[in-house]
XYZ file of C-alpha atoms in Angstrom:
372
model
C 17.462 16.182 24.577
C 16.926 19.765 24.641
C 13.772 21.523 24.178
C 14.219 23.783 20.811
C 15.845 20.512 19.129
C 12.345 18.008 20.440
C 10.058 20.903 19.056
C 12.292 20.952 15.389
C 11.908 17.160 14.946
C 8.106 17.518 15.078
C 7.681 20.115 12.840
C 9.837 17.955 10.086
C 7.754 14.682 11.081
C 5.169 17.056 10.601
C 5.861 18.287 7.325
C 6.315 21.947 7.634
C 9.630 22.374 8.059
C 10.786 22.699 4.479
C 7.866 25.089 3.786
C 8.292 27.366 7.346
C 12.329 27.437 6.052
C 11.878 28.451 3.080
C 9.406 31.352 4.183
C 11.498 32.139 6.621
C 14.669 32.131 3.880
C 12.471 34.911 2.158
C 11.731 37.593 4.629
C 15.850 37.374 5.710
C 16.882 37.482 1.469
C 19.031 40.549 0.506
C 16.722 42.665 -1.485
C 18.491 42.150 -5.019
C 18.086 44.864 -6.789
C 18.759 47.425 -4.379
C 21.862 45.849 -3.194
C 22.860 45.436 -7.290
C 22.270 49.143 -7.883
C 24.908 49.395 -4.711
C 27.450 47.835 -6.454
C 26.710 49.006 -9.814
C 27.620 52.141 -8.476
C 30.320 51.460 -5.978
C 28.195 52.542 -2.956
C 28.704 50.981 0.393
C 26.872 47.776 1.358
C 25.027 46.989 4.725
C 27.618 45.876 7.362
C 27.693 41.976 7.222
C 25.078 39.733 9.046
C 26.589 36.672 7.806
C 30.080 35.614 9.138
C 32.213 32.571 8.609
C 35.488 32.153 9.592
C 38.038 29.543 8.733
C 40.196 29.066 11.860
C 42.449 26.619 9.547
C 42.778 25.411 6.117
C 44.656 22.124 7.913
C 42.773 18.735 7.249
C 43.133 15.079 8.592
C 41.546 13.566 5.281
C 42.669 13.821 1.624
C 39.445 14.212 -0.253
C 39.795 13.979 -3.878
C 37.544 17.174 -4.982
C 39.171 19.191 -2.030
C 39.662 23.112 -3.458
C 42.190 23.564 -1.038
C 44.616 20.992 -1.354
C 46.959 23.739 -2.996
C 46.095 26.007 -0.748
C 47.644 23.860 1.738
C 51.200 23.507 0.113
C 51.786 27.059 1.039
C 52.099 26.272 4.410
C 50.409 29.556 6.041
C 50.416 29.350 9.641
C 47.004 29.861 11.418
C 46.387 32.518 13.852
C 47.469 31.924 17.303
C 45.059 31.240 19.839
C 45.404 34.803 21.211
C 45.230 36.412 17.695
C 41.723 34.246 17.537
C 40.506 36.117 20.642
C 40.920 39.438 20.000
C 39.644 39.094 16.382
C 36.539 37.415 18.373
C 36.444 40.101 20.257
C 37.235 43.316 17.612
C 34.209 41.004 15.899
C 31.860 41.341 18.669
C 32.446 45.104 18.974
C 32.601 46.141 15.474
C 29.781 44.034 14.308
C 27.837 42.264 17.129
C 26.985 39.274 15.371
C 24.855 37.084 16.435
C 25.638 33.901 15.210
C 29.398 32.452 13.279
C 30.066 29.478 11.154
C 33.345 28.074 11.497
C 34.445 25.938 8.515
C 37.932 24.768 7.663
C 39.532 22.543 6.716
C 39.062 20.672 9.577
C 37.898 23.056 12.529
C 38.814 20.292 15.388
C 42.345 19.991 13.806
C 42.996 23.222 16.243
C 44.172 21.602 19.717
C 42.728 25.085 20.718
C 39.422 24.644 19.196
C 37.370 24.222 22.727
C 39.555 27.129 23.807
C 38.039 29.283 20.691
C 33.971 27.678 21.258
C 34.315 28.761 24.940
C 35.507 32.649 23.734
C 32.219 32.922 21.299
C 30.375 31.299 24.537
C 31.398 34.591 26.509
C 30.715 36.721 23.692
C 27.303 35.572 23.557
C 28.010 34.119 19.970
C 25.749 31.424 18.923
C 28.304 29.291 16.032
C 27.555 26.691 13.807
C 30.250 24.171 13.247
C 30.911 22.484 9.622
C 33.495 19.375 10.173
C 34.010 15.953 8.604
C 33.341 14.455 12.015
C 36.136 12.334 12.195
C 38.223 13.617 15.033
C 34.966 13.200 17.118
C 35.323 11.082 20.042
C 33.185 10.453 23.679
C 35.519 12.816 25.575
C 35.332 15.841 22.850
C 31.444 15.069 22.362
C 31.079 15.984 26.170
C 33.256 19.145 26.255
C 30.565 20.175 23.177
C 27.649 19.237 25.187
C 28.671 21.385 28.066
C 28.744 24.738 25.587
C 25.680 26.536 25.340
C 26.443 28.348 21.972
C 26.539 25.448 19.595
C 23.180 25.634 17.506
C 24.257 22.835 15.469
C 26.660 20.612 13.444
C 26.890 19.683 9.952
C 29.239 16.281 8.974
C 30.095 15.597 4.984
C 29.219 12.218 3.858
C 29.523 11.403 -0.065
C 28.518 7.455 -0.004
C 28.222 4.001 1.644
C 31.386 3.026 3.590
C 33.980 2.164 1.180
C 33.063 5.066 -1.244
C 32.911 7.788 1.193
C 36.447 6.264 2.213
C 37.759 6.448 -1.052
C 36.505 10.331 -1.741
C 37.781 11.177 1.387
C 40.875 9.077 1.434
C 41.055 7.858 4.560
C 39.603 4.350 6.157
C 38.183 5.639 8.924
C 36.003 8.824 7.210
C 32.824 6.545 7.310
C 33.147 4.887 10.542
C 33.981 8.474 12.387
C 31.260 10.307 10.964
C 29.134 7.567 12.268
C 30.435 7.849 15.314
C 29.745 11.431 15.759
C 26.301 11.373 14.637
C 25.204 8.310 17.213
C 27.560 10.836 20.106
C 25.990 13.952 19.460
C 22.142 13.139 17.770
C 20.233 13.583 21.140
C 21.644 17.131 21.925
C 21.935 18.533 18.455
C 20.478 19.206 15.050
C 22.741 17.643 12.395
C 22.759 17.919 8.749
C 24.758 15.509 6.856
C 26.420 17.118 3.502
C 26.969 15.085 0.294
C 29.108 16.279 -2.771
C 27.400 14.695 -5.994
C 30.186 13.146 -8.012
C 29.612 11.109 -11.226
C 31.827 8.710 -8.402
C 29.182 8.557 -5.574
C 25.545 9.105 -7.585
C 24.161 5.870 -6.953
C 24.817 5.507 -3.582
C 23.157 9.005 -2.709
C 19.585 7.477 -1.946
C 20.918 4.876 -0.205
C 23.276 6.447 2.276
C 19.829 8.772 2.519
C 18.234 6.034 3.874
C 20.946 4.702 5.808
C 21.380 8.449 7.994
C 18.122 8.651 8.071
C 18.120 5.340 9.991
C 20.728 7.153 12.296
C 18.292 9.964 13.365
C 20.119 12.732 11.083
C 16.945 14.609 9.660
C 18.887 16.928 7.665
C 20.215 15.940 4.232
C 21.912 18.923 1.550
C 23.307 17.681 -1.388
C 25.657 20.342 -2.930
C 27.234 19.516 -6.941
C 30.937 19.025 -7.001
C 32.185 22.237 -8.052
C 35.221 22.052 -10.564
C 36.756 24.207 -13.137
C 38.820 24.328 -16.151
C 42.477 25.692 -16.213
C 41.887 28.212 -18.602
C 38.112 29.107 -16.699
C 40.216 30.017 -13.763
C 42.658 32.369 -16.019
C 39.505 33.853 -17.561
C 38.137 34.543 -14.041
C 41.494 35.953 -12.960
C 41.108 38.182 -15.577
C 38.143 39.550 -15.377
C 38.667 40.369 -11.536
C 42.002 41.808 -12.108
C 43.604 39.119 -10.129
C 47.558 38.382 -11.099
C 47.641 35.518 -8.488
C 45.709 33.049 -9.412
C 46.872 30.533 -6.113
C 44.019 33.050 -4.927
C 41.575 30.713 -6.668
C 41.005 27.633 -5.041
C 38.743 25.425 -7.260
C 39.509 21.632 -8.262
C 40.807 22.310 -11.416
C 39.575 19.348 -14.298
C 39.666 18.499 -17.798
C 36.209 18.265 -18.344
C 33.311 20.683 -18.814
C 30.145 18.759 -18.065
C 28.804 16.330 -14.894
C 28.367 12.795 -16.073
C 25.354 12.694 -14.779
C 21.433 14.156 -16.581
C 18.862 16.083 -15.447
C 16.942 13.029 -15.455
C 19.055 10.862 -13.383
C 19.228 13.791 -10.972
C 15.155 13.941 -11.382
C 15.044 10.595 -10.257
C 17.140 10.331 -7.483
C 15.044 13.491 -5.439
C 12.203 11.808 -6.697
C 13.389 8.520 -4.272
C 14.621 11.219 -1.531
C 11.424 13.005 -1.081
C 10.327 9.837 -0.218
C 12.093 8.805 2.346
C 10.101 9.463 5.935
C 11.240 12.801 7.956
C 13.885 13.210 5.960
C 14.714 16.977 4.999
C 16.048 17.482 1.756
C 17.970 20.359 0.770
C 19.362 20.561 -3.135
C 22.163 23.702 -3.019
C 22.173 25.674 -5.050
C 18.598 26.285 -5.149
C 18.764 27.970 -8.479
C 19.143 24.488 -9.589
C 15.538 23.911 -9.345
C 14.785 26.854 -11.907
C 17.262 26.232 -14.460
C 18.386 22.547 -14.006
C 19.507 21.762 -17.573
C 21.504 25.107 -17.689
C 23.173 24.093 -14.208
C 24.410 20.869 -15.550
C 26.131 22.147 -18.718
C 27.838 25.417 -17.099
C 25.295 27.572 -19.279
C 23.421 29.753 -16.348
C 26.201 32.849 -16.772
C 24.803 32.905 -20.326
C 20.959 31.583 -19.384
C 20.107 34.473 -16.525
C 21.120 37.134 -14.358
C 23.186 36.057 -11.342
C 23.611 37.114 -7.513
C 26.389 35.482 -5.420
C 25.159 34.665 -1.866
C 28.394 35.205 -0.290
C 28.067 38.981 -0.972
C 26.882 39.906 2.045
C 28.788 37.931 4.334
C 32.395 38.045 6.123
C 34.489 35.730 5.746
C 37.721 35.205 7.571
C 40.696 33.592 6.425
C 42.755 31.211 9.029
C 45.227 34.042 9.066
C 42.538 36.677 9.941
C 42.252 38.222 6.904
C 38.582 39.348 5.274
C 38.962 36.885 1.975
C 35.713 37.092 -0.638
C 34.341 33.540 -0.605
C 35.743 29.603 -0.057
C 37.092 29.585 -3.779
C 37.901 33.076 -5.025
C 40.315 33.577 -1.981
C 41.601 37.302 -2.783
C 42.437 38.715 0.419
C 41.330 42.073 1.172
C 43.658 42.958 4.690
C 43.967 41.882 7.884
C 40.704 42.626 10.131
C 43.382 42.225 13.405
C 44.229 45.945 13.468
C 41.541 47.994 10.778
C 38.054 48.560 11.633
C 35.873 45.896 9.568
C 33.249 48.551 8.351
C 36.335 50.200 6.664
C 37.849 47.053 5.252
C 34.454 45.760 4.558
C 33.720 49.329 2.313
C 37.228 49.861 1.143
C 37.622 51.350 -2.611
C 39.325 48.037 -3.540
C 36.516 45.929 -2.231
C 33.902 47.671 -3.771
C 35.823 47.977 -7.022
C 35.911 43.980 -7.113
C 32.378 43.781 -5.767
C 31.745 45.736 -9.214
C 33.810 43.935 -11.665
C 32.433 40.605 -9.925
C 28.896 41.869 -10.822
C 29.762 43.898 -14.646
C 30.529 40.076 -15.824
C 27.593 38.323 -14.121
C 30.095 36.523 -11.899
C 32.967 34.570 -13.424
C 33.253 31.072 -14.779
C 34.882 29.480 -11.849
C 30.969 30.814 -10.067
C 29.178 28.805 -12.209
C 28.777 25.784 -10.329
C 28.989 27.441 -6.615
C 26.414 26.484 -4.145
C 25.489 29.821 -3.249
C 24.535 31.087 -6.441
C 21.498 33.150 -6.752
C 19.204 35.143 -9.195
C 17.822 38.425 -9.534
């Protein structure tokens, strides 16, 4: 077990993890109002610190809340391998990050993947991987273990075995994740991530108990995010957007959770109980306006910041794209210098209409929203 991940699990046994993260949280937040008055007036923001990148929208499961299920129809090929490394590189130069998330999809869908971990090794690139876990096995555990850049993994995992099946739609999702988590516990801090569903709420606290049982510390429950048809045309509109395949939500009938505040209440109520288990409830707003969360009111209820403001994200096909569900791509970053692309009139002209309507509808139940 390596050193920085023995010295985390006794500050969470401990009890100061939550509070130490949440300080910490503070002194990196975006200062709010200066960055609003930015946008307000079409001024340039701070080069990115944040940066995520998608190297595929492919996927081995077929979950039923998945945003980009339609996404996928359009068969858009992913970057080739080579593409991947210069962008890597162009990244490195342009930006120096420190650290990248890669998110799909399925990130270890890419028969390349290693090939791409090993290229942010060299950089000096510390990355973060989010995956369903599945495709996990001893031999791709070890090629992991041997990287020295991987700060962590985080596994989705929406209920006890034959639930988190279902969701996912595939009989193995359970068994793999649980695989991966018993493979890779000793060597790396792990977060499992649940979607609350009116489908999986009562088996929350339980599978809590049950991955806490596994050694996974780390528990973030995020709400299923869904929207209305006519939500996403109203959010289309307001952004200027004509193609509204650009939005990727799960589009639903219905306007509301099926779950209360007080169910909700109750169930971190039975979390925070469970022994060095780390609860995190996304988004964190939540906490301040619960009630308006769970009816879709919080547009109307307070002043909203979107999280993913300040970071880059990058589509599989290289492209700077504005967050996970409002996909409207804005260029490639393969040939154009990112501090252009990431200042361009048309990006700052949607940051703007993004922030004249307090977000959009299809924002209202995002993960990452904040307040000013």
């Amino acid at each position: 077990m390596n050193k920085s991940l023995t010295i985390k699990k006794i500050i969470k046994r401990a009890g100061f993890y939550q509070p130490l993260r949440d300080y910490w949280q503070k002194l990196q937040s975006r200062p709010y109002a200066d960055s609003a008055f930015l946008i307000e007036n079409k001024k340039d923001l701070p080069l990115p610190k944040n940066v995520i990148f998608e190297p595929t929208t492919r996927c081995n499961l077929n979950c039923c809340m998945c945003p980009q299920r339609e996404e996928r129809k359009q068969l858009k090929p992913d970057l080739p391998l080579a593409q991947v490394k210069d962008l890597l590189v162009k990244l490195k130069k342009d930006l120096n990050p420190k650290s990248i998330s890669l998110i799909g999809g399925e990130v270890l869908v890419r028969g390349d993947i290693m090939e791409i971990l090993k290229q942010l090794e060299d950089l000096q690139i510390k990355v973060f991987i989010s995956t369903n876990g599945t495709l996990i096995n001893e031999e791709l555990a070890e090629k992991l273990k041997k990287l020295k850049n991987v700060t962590g993994l985080a596994f989705s995992l929406d209920g006890l075995k034959e639930r988190h099946n279902q969701i996912r739609g595939k009989d193995y999702a359970f068994d793999g994740v649980k695989r991966a988590v018993a493979l890779l516990k000793d060597d790396y801090s792990l977060t499992i991530n649940a979607v609350l569903m009116d489908e999986n709420l009562n088996q929350i606290t339980d599978l809590a108990r049950e991955i806490s049982g596994w050694g996974v510390p780390n528990y973030s429950l995020q709400f299923e995010m869904f929207s209305t048809a006519a939500e996403v045309a109203a959010s289309a509109k307001m952004l200027d957007m004509d193609n509204l395949e650009e939005i990727a939500v799960e589009v639903k009938e219905k306007t509301e959770y099926g779950f209360s505040q007080a169910e909700i209440s109750g169930m971190i109520e039975k979390l925070n109980q469970i022994p060095g288990l780390a609860l995190m409830i996304q988004p964190r707003l939540y906490s301040r306006f619960p009630e308006a969360y769970l009816k879709g009111e919080l547009r109307q209820k307070t002043k909203l910041d979107c999280k993913y403001i300040d970071t880059l994200r990058i589509s599989a096909q290289g492209e700077m794209i504005f967050c996970p569900f409002i996909k409207k791509s804005f260029g490639s970053l393969l040939n154009k210098d990112i501090a252009q692309v990431w200042n361009s009139e048309e990006v700052k002209d949607f940051r703007q209409k993004l922030y004249a309507n307090n977000l959009t509808p299809v924002c209202k139940r995002c993960c990452r929203l904040g307040a000013k």
